[in-house]
Amino acid sequence: MNCNQENDLSPETTTERNKQAQRDCQSLSTSSPTRKTRQPDSPYAYLVCFCGVVCNLIVFGCSYSYGLLFPLLLDEFKQGKAKTAWVGSLAYGCSGIFGPVVGVLCDRFDPRIIGIAGGFISTIALIVTSQAPTLTLMYFSFGILYGFGSSCIYFVVLIILQKYFIKHRCLATGLAVTGPGGGLFVMSLIIQALLNNTSWRMTFLSMAGIVFLTCILSCSFDPNVATDDPEPTDHQETQATMTRRLNICASLDFSYLRNKEYLVYLVASSLVFGGIAIPVVHLASYESFLLNLMLTL
């Protein structure tokens, strides 16, 4: 009976079924696999937090340890303390100045890509700095370029942790911002050991190899994290993506500058963090003076 029914099928029905089968096969071949959604406050979230802390420790440890390199660069280029100190000062300043730019980039692109790019830029900057013949090139390579790369890593870590932590968000953020202080403690020992055995140029190359680890660690910053918000439809997601890409300046909202309390905090924090960098740069050059002073006391 089944055979009779199959034989009774018209050519039009058979053709329609073949077309439907072809469409099904095509849809299966072109469909992309479903990405795994990460859960907030999960073990993977703590892995992301650990990678973020290590990234901040490395990049800011290198810039905050500039005081160890300062006397050697002073003897190498003989341009005076003020001009030589500008190299490290630019690196400190640019890591914060480029914060709004990094925020806009993270709104438009994958934060993980921004973090990897920041690590790669910082690595290239240190390699160029190791071969710099003048301080002018170091202003650009270590001051601006490395400052931008470290800014990408630092703010990407802060942004991605806001997605991965809900219950323990304050703890995760607190751990992330300990990176610069911990980096000064850890990386200064490593850089001093390198300077004791190699030249300052080889030290910069070694620092580049260490900073390259941030590219690997940034691969863990998967932005696909589960949220309580309802998932948008394909049409809404496509429309939002096109609007975000077409309106480049859509993320530049400066309405918060109208808040007087915020402006006071902004100016005060800028002065504080600007002053913190002064002893970090110049303290190593007064090592012998401080040692003699302590012995006399």
mmCIF file of N, CA, C and O in Angstrom, residues 130-202:
data_model
loop_
_atom_site.group_PDB
_atom_site.id
_atom_site.type_symbol
_atom_site.label_atom_id
_atom_site.label_comp_id
_atom_site.label_asym_id
_atom_site.label_seq_id
_atom_site.Cartn_x
_atom_site.Cartn_y
_atom_site.Cartn_z
ATOM 1 N N SER A 130 63.222 50.089 22.393
ATOM 2 C CA SER A 130 64.539 49.488 22.617
ATOM 3 C C SER A 130 65.546 49.886 21.543
ATOM 4 O O SER A 130 66.760 49.816 21.776
ATOM 5 N N GLN A 131 65.057 50.294 20.374
ATOM 6 C CA GLN A 131 65.949 50.688 19.281
ATOM 7 C C GLN A 131 65.935 52.194 19.033
ATOM 8 O O GLN A 131 66.496 52.651 18.031
ATOM 9 N N ALA A 132 65.299 52.956 19.918
ATOM 10 C CA ALA A 132 65.153 54.396 19.700
ATOM 11 C C ALA A 132 66.500 55.097 19.809
ATOM 12 O O ALA A 132 67.202 54.942 20.818
ATOM 13 N N PRO A 133 66.873 55.898 18.799
ATOM 14 C CA PRO A 133 68.153 56.622 18.871
ATOM 15 C C PRO A 133 68.052 57.952 19.606
ATOM 16 O O PRO A 133 69.068 58.514 20.005
ATOM 17 N N THR A 134 66.837 58.474 19.767
ATOM 18 C CA THR A 134 66.656 59.777 20.410
ATOM 19 C C THR A 134 65.479 59.716 21.375
ATOM 20 O O THR A 134 64.628 58.816 21.306
ATOM 21 N N LEU A 135 65.424 60.711 22.251
ATOM 22 C CA LEU A 135 64.296 60.813 23.171
ATOM 23 C C LEU A 135 63.006 61.168 22.445
ATOM 24 O O LEU A 135 61.918 60.813 22.898
ATOM 25 N N THR A 136 63.122 61.872 21.331
ATOM 26 C CA THR A 136 61.925 62.263 20.582
ATOM 27 C C THR A 136 61.140 61.041 20.133
ATOM 28 O O THR A 136 59.904 61.003 20.234
ATOM 29 N N LEU A 137 61.835 60.034 19.639
ATOM 30 C CA LEU A 137 61.153 58.805 19.240
ATOM 31 C C LEU A 137 60.581 58.079 20.451
ATOM 32 O O LEU A 137 59.502 57.477 20.373
ATOM 33 N N MET A 138 61.260 58.152 21.579
ATOM 34 C CA MET A 138 60.757 57.508 22.791
ATOM 35 C C MET A 138 59.508 58.209 23.310
ATOM 36 O O MET A 138 58.659 57.576 23.940
ATOM 37 N N TYR A 139 59.394 59.516 23.066
ATOM 38 C CA TYR A 139 58.159 60.213 23.428
ATOM 39 C C TYR A 139 56.959 59.574 22.739
ATOM 40 O O TYR A 139 55.887 59.426 23.342
ATOM 41 N N PHE A 140 57.164 59.220 21.472
ATOM 42 C CA PHE A 140 56.063 58.625 20.705
ATOM 43 C C PHE A 140 55.878 57.147 21.036
ATOM 44 O O PHE A 140 54.752 56.693 21.261
ATOM 45 N N SER A 141 56.983 56.390 21.079
ATOM 46 C CA SER A 141 56.881 54.934 21.237
ATOM 47 C C SER A 141 56.458 54.549 22.647
ATOM 48 O O SER A 141 55.409 53.926 22.849
ATOM 49 N N PHE A 142 57.262 54.922 23.636
ATOM 50 C CA PHE A 142 56.936 54.537 25.008
ATOM 51 C C PHE A 142 55.899 55.469 25.627
ATOM 52 O O PHE A 142 55.047 55.027 26.404
ATOM 53 N N GLY A 143 55.965 56.753 25.285
ATOM 54 C CA GLY A 143 55.042 57.700 25.897
ATOM 55 C C GLY A 143 53.622 57.578 25.375
ATOM 56 O O GLY A 143 52.686 57.296 26.132
ATOM 57 N N ILE A 144 53.439 57.764 24.072
ATOM 58 C CA ILE A 144 52.094 57.796 23.492
ATOM 59 C C ILE A 144 51.613 56.401 23.106
ATOM 60 O O ILE A 144 50.517 55.976 23.485
ATOM 61 N N LEU A 145 52.442 55.663 22.352
ATOM 62 C CA LEU A 145 51.998 54.368 21.836
ATOM 63 C C LEU A 145 51.803 53.358 22.965
ATOM 64 O O LEU A 145 50.768 52.679 23.035
ATOM 65 N N TYR A 146 52.781 53.254 23.848
ATOM 66 C CA TYR A 146 52.629 52.326 24.969
ATOM 67 C C TYR A 146 51.530 52.794 25.918
ATOM 68 O O TYR A 146 50.800 51.977 26.486
ATOM 69 N N GLY A 147 51.409 54.109 26.082
ATOM 70 C CA GLY A 147 50.328 54.623 26.921
ATOM 71 C C GLY A 147 48.962 54.258 26.377
ATOM 72 O O GLY A 147 48.055 53.899 27.138
ATOM 73 N N PHE A 148 48.799 54.313 25.055
ATOM 74 C CA PHE A 148 47.518 53.932 24.454
ATOM 75 C C PHE A 148 47.266 52.434 24.613
ATOM 76 O O PHE A 148 46.146 52.010 24.922
ATOM 77 N N GLY A 149 48.284 51.618 24.397
ATOM 78 C CA GLY A 149 48.111 50.177 24.548
ATOM 79 C C GLY A 149 47.757 49.779 25.967
ATOM 80 O O GLY A 149 46.865 48.946 26.193
ATOM 81 N N SER A 150 48.435 50.363 26.943
ATOM 82 C CA SER A 150 48.123 50.054 28.341
ATOM 83 C C SER A 150 46.741 50.555 28.722
ATOM 84 O O SER A 150 46.042 49.926 29.529
ATOM 85 N N SER A 151 46.315 51.666 28.132
ATOM 86 C CA SER A 151 44.969 52.169 28.386
ATOM 87 C C SER A 151 43.918 51.200 27.853
ATOM 88 O O SER A 151 42.893 50.962 28.505
ATOM 89 N N CYS A 152 44.165 50.629 26.682
ATOM 90 C CA CYS A 152 43.229 49.646 26.121
ATOM 91 C C CYS A 152 43.065 48.461 27.060
ATOM 92 O O CYS A 152 41.944 48.017 27.341
ATOM 93 N N ILE A 153 44.166 47.954 27.566
ATOM 94 C CA ILE A 153 44.102 46.780 28.435
ATOM 95 C C ILE A 153 43.407 47.118 29.748
ATOM 96 O O ILE A 153 42.532 46.379 30.220
ATOM 97 N N TYR A 154 43.775 48.240 30.341
ATOM 98 C CA TYR A 154 43.244 48.588 31.662
ATOM 99 C C TYR A 154 41.732 48.778 31.629
ATOM 100 O O TYR A 154 41.001 48.206 32.456
ATOM 101 N N PHE A 155 41.244 49.550 30.673
ATOM 102 C CA PHE A 155 39.814 49.844 30.641
ATOM 103 C C PHE A 155 39.000 48.670 30.112
ATOM 104 O O PHE A 155 37.836 48.502 30.491
ATOM 105 N N VAL A 156 39.588 47.851 29.256
ATOM 106 C CA VAL A 156 38.888 46.637 28.820
ATOM 107 C C VAL A 156 38.677 45.699 30.009
ATOM 108 O O VAL A 156 37.612 45.082 30.149
ATOM 109 N N VAL A 157 39.677 45.599 30.866
ATOM 110 C CA VAL A 157 39.536 44.757 32.060
ATOM 111 C C VAL A 157 38.397 45.264 32.941
ATOM 112 O O VAL A 157 37.557 44.483 33.417
ATOM 113 N N LEU A 158 38.341 46.571 33.154
ATOM 114 C CA LEU A 158 37.271 47.127 33.987
ATOM 115 C C LEU A 158 35.900 46.918 33.349
ATOM 116 O O LEU A 158 34.918 46.629 34.045
ATOM 117 N N ILE A 159 35.818 47.055 32.035
ATOM 118 C CA ILE A 159 34.537 46.909 31.342
ATOM 119 C C ILE A 159 34.073 45.459 31.351
ATOM 120 O O ILE A 159 32.900 45.163 31.615
ATOM 121 N N ILE A 160 34.981 44.536 31.080
ATOM 122 C CA ILE A 160 34.584 43.136 30.977
ATOM 123 C C ILE A 160 34.211 42.560 32.336
ATOM 124 O O ILE A 160 33.343 41.680 32.444
ATOM 125 N N LEU A 161 34.828 43.059 33.404
ATOM 126 C CA LEU A 161 34.489 42.559 34.737
ATOM 127 C C LEU A 161 33.091 42.986 35.163
ATOM 128 O O LEU A 161 32.449 42.295 35.962
ATOM 129 N N GLN A 162 32.611 44.111 34.645
ATOM 130 C CA GLN A 162 31.249 44.535 34.956
ATOM 131 C C GLN A 162 30.222 43.559 34.386
ATOM 132 O O GLN A 162 29.108 43.431 34.908
ATOM 133 N N LYS A 163 30.585 42.870 33.313
ATOM 134 C CA LYS A 163 29.680 41.890 32.716
ATOM 135 C C LYS A 163 29.735 40.545 33.433
ATOM 136 O O LYS A 163 28.727 39.852 33.538
ATOM 137 N N TYR A 164 30.915 40.190 33.916
ATOM 138 C CA TYR A 164 31.100 38.853 34.477
ATOM 139 C C TYR A 164 30.731 38.757 35.953
ATOM 140 O O TYR A 164 30.612 37.654 36.474
ATOM 141 N N PHE A 165 30.580 39.890 36.622
ATOM 142 C CA PHE A 165 30.302 39.845 38.052
ATOM 143 C C PHE A 165 29.087 40.703 38.379
ATOM 144 O O PHE A 165 28.977 41.844 37.926
ATOM 145 N N ILE A 166 28.190 40.124 39.164
ATOM 146 C CA ILE A 166 27.009 40.834 39.656
ATOM 147 C C ILE A 166 27.025 40.866 41.184
ATOM 148 O O ILE A 166 26.968 41.931 41.791
ATOM 149 N N LYS A 167 27.137 39.698 41.795
ATOM 150 C CA LYS A 167 27.146 39.633 43.259
ATOM 151 C C LYS A 167 28.456 40.160 43.837
ATOM 152 O O LYS A 167 28.463 40.845 44.857
ATOM 153 N N HIS A 168 29.561 39.820 43.207
ATOM 154 C CA HIS A 168 30.883 40.179 43.728
ATOM 155 C C HIS A 168 31.578 41.182 42.810
ATOM 156 O O HIS A 168 32.788 41.109 42.603
ATOM 157 N N ARG A 169 30.820 42.110 42.277
ATOM 158 C CA ARG A 169 31.380 43.083 41.340
ATOM 159 C C ARG A 169 32.376 44.013 42.024
ATOM 160 O O ARG A 169 33.424 44.345 41.453
ATOM 161 N N CYS A 170 32.073 44.434 43.235
ATOM 162 C CA CYS A 170 32.989 45.337 43.948
ATOM 163 C C CYS A 170 34.318 44.651 44.234
ATOM 164 O O CYS A 170 35.390 45.261 44.107
ATOM 165 N N LEU A 171 34.262 43.387 44.612
ATOM 166 C CA LEU A 171 35.485 42.642 44.878
ATOM 167 C C LEU A 171 36.316 42.490 43.610
ATOM 168 O O LEU A 171 37.545 42.687 43.631
ATOM 169 N N ALA A 172 35.663 42.154 42.504
ATOM 170 C CA ALA A 172 36.388 41.976 41.245
ATOM 171 C C ALA A 172 37.022 43.284 40.779
ATOM 172 O O ALA A 172 38.173 43.303 40.322
ATOM 173 N N THR A 173 36.287 44.385 40.910
ATOM 174 C CA THR A 173 36.838 45.680 40.510
ATOM 175 C C THR A 173 38.005 46.076 41.401
ATOM 176 O O THR A 173 39.017 46.611 40.929
ATOM 177 N N GLY A 174 37.868 45.813 42.698
ATOM 178 C CA GLY A 174 38.962 46.115 43.617
ATOM 179 C C GLY A 174 40.220 45.326 43.303
ATOM 180 O O GLY A 174 41.332 45.857 43.376
ATOM 181 N N LEU A 175 40.045 44.059 42.933
ATOM 182 C CA LEU A 175 41.207 43.252 42.555
ATOM 183 C C LEU A 175 41.846 43.771 41.273
ATOM 184 O O LEU A 175 43.074 43.756 41.126
ATOM 185 N N ALA A 176 41.011 44.231 40.346
ATOM 186 C CA ALA A 176 41.540 44.706 39.064
ATOM 187 C C ALA A 176 42.386 45.956 39.234
ATOM 188 O O ALA A 176 43.435 46.102 38.596
ATOM 189 N N VAL A 177 41.947 46.867 40.090
ATOM 190 C CA VAL A 177 42.682 48.127 40.243
ATOM 191 C C VAL A 177 43.917 47.968 41.119
ATOM 192 O O VAL A 177 44.700 48.915 41.259
ATOM 193 N N THR A 178 44.107 46.796 41.731
ATOM 194 C CA THR A 178 45.355 46.560 42.454
ATOM 195 C C THR A 178 46.495 46.206 41.513
ATOM 196 O O THR A 178 47.651 46.115 41.961
ATOM 197 N N GLY A 179 46.179 46.016 40.242
ATOM 198 C CA GLY A 179 47.208 45.667 39.271
ATOM 199 C C GLY A 179 48.345 46.669 39.187
ATOM 200 O O GLY A 179 49.522 46.281 39.233
ATOM 201 N N PRO A 180 48.061 47.986 39.071
ATOM 202 C CA PRO A 180 49.169 48.950 38.993
ATOM 203 C C PRO A 180 50.076 48.926 40.215
ATOM 204 O O PRO A 180 51.305 48.929 40.078
ATOM 205 N N GLY A 181 49.500 48.890 41.414
ATOM 206 C CA GLY A 181 50.334 48.847 42.611
ATOM 207 C C GLY A 181 51.121 47.557 42.725
ATOM 208 O O GLY A 181 52.316 47.560 43.051
ATOM 209 N N GLY A 182 50.457 46.442 42.441
ATOM 210 C CA GLY A 182 51.163 45.169 42.466
ATOM 211 C C GLY A 182 52.210 45.075 41.378
ATOM 212 O O GLY A 182 53.269 44.457 41.566
ATOM 213 N N GLY A 183 51.921 45.692 40.230
ATOM 214 C CA GLY A 183 52.897 45.684 39.148
ATOM 215 C C GLY A 183 54.159 46.444 39.499
ATOM 216 O O GLY A 183 55.266 46.041 39.127
ATOM 217 N N LEU A 184 54.006 47.557 40.215
ATOM 218 C CA LEU A 184 55.175 48.318 40.648
ATOM 219 C C LEU A 184 56.046 47.486 41.575
ATOM 220 O O LEU A 184 57.279 47.556 41.519
ATOM 221 N N PHE A 185 55.418 46.675 42.403
ATOM 222 C CA PHE A 185 56.172 45.844 43.348
ATOM 223 C C PHE A 185 56.844 44.663 42.646
ATOM 224 O O PHE A 185 58.014 44.357 42.900
ATOM 225 N N VAL A 186 56.123 44.005 41.740
ATOM 226 C CA VAL A 186 56.637 42.787 41.105
ATOM 227 C C VAL A 186 57.567 43.116 39.941
ATOM 228 O O VAL A 186 58.702 42.620 39.861
ATOM 229 N N MET A 187 57.085 43.966 39.022
ATOM 230 C CA MET A 187 57.859 44.235 37.815
ATOM 231 C C MET A 187 59.130 45.016 38.105
ATOM 232 O O MET A 187 60.117 44.899 37.365
ATOM 233 N N SER A 188 59.142 45.820 39.155
ATOM 234 C CA SER A 188 60.369 46.550 39.481
ATOM 235 C C SER A 188 61.498 45.589 39.845
ATOM 236 O O SER A 188 62.667 45.824 39.494
ATOM 237 N N LEU A 189 61.163 44.498 40.523
ATOM 238 C CA LEU A 189 62.183 43.497 40.850
ATOM 239 C C LEU A 189 62.694 42.800 39.592
ATOM 240 O O LEU A 189 63.901 42.546 39.450
ATOM 241 N N ILE A 190 61.772 42.499 38.680
ATOM 242 C CA ILE A 190 62.175 41.830 37.437
ATOM 243 C C ILE A 190 63.024 42.758 36.576
ATOM 244 O O ILE A 190 64.067 42.355 36.033
ATOM 245 N N ILE A 191 62.591 44.010 36.448
ATOM 246 C CA ILE A 191 63.331 44.955 35.611
ATOM 247 C C ILE A 191 64.702 45.258 36.204
ATOM 248 O O ILE A 191 65.700 45.378 35.479
ATOM 249 N N GLN A 192 64.783 45.367 37.523
ATOM 250 C CA GLN A 192 66.082 45.607 38.150
ATOM 251 C C GLN A 192 67.023 44.428 37.923
ATOM 252 O O GLN A 192 68.228 44.613 37.674
ATOM 253 N N ALA A 193 66.492 43.212 37.976
ATOM 254 C CA ALA A 193 67.319 42.031 37.703
ATOM 255 C C ALA A 193 67.804 42.030 36.255
ATOM 256 O O ALA A 193 68.955 41.649 35.972
ATOM 257 N N LEU A 194 66.940 42.463 35.341
ATOM 258 C CA LEU A 194 67.354 42.546 33.941
ATOM 259 C C LEU A 194 68.429 43.606 33.740
ATOM 260 O O LEU A 194 69.394 43.395 32.990
ATOM 261 N N LEU A 195 68.277 44.740 34.396
ATOM 262 C CA LEU A 195 69.268 45.811 34.259
ATOM 263 C C LEU A 195 70.615 45.414 34.854
ATOM 264 O O LEU A 195 71.664 45.883 34.393
ATOM 265 N N ASN A 196 70.596 44.569 35.865
ATOM 266 C CA ASN A 196 71.852 44.126 36.467
ATOM 267 C C ASN A 196 72.629 43.178 35.559
ATOM 268 O O ASN A 196 73.845 43.009 35.736
ATOM 269 N N ASN A 197 71.945 42.559 34.607
ATOM 270 C CA ASN A 197 72.594 41.558 33.761
ATOM 271 C C ASN A 197 72.657 41.953 32.287
ATOM 272 O O ASN A 197 73.434 41.351 31.533
ATOM 273 N N THR A 198 71.848 42.922 31.865
ATOM 274 C CA THR A 198 71.838 43.324 30.461
ATOM 275 C C THR A 198 71.809 44.847 30.367
ATOM 276 O O THR A 198 71.781 45.554 31.379
ATOM 277 N N SER A 199 71.783 45.340 29.137
ATOM 278 C CA SER A 199 71.677 46.779 28.902
ATOM 279 C C SER A 199 70.218 47.212 28.972
ATOM 280 O O SER A 199 69.302 46.382 29.015
ATOM 281 N N TRP A 200 70.005 48.520 28.951
ATOM 282 C CA TRP A 200 68.627 49.008 29.028
ATOM 283 C C TRP A 200 67.856 48.690 27.755
ATOM 284 O O TRP A 200 66.631 48.525 27.790
ATOM 285 N N ARG A 201 68.559 48.583 26.633
ATOM 286 C CA ARG A 201 67.874 48.233 25.385
ATOM 287 C C ARG A 201 67.387 46.781 25.426
ATOM 288 O O ARG A 201 66.258 46.480 25.012
ATOM 289 N N MET A 202 68.209 45.878 25.910
ATOM 290 C CA MET A 202 67.775 44.489 26.048
ATOM 291 C C MET A 202 66.682 44.359 27.104
ATOM 292 O O MET A 202 65.815 43.484 27.011
#
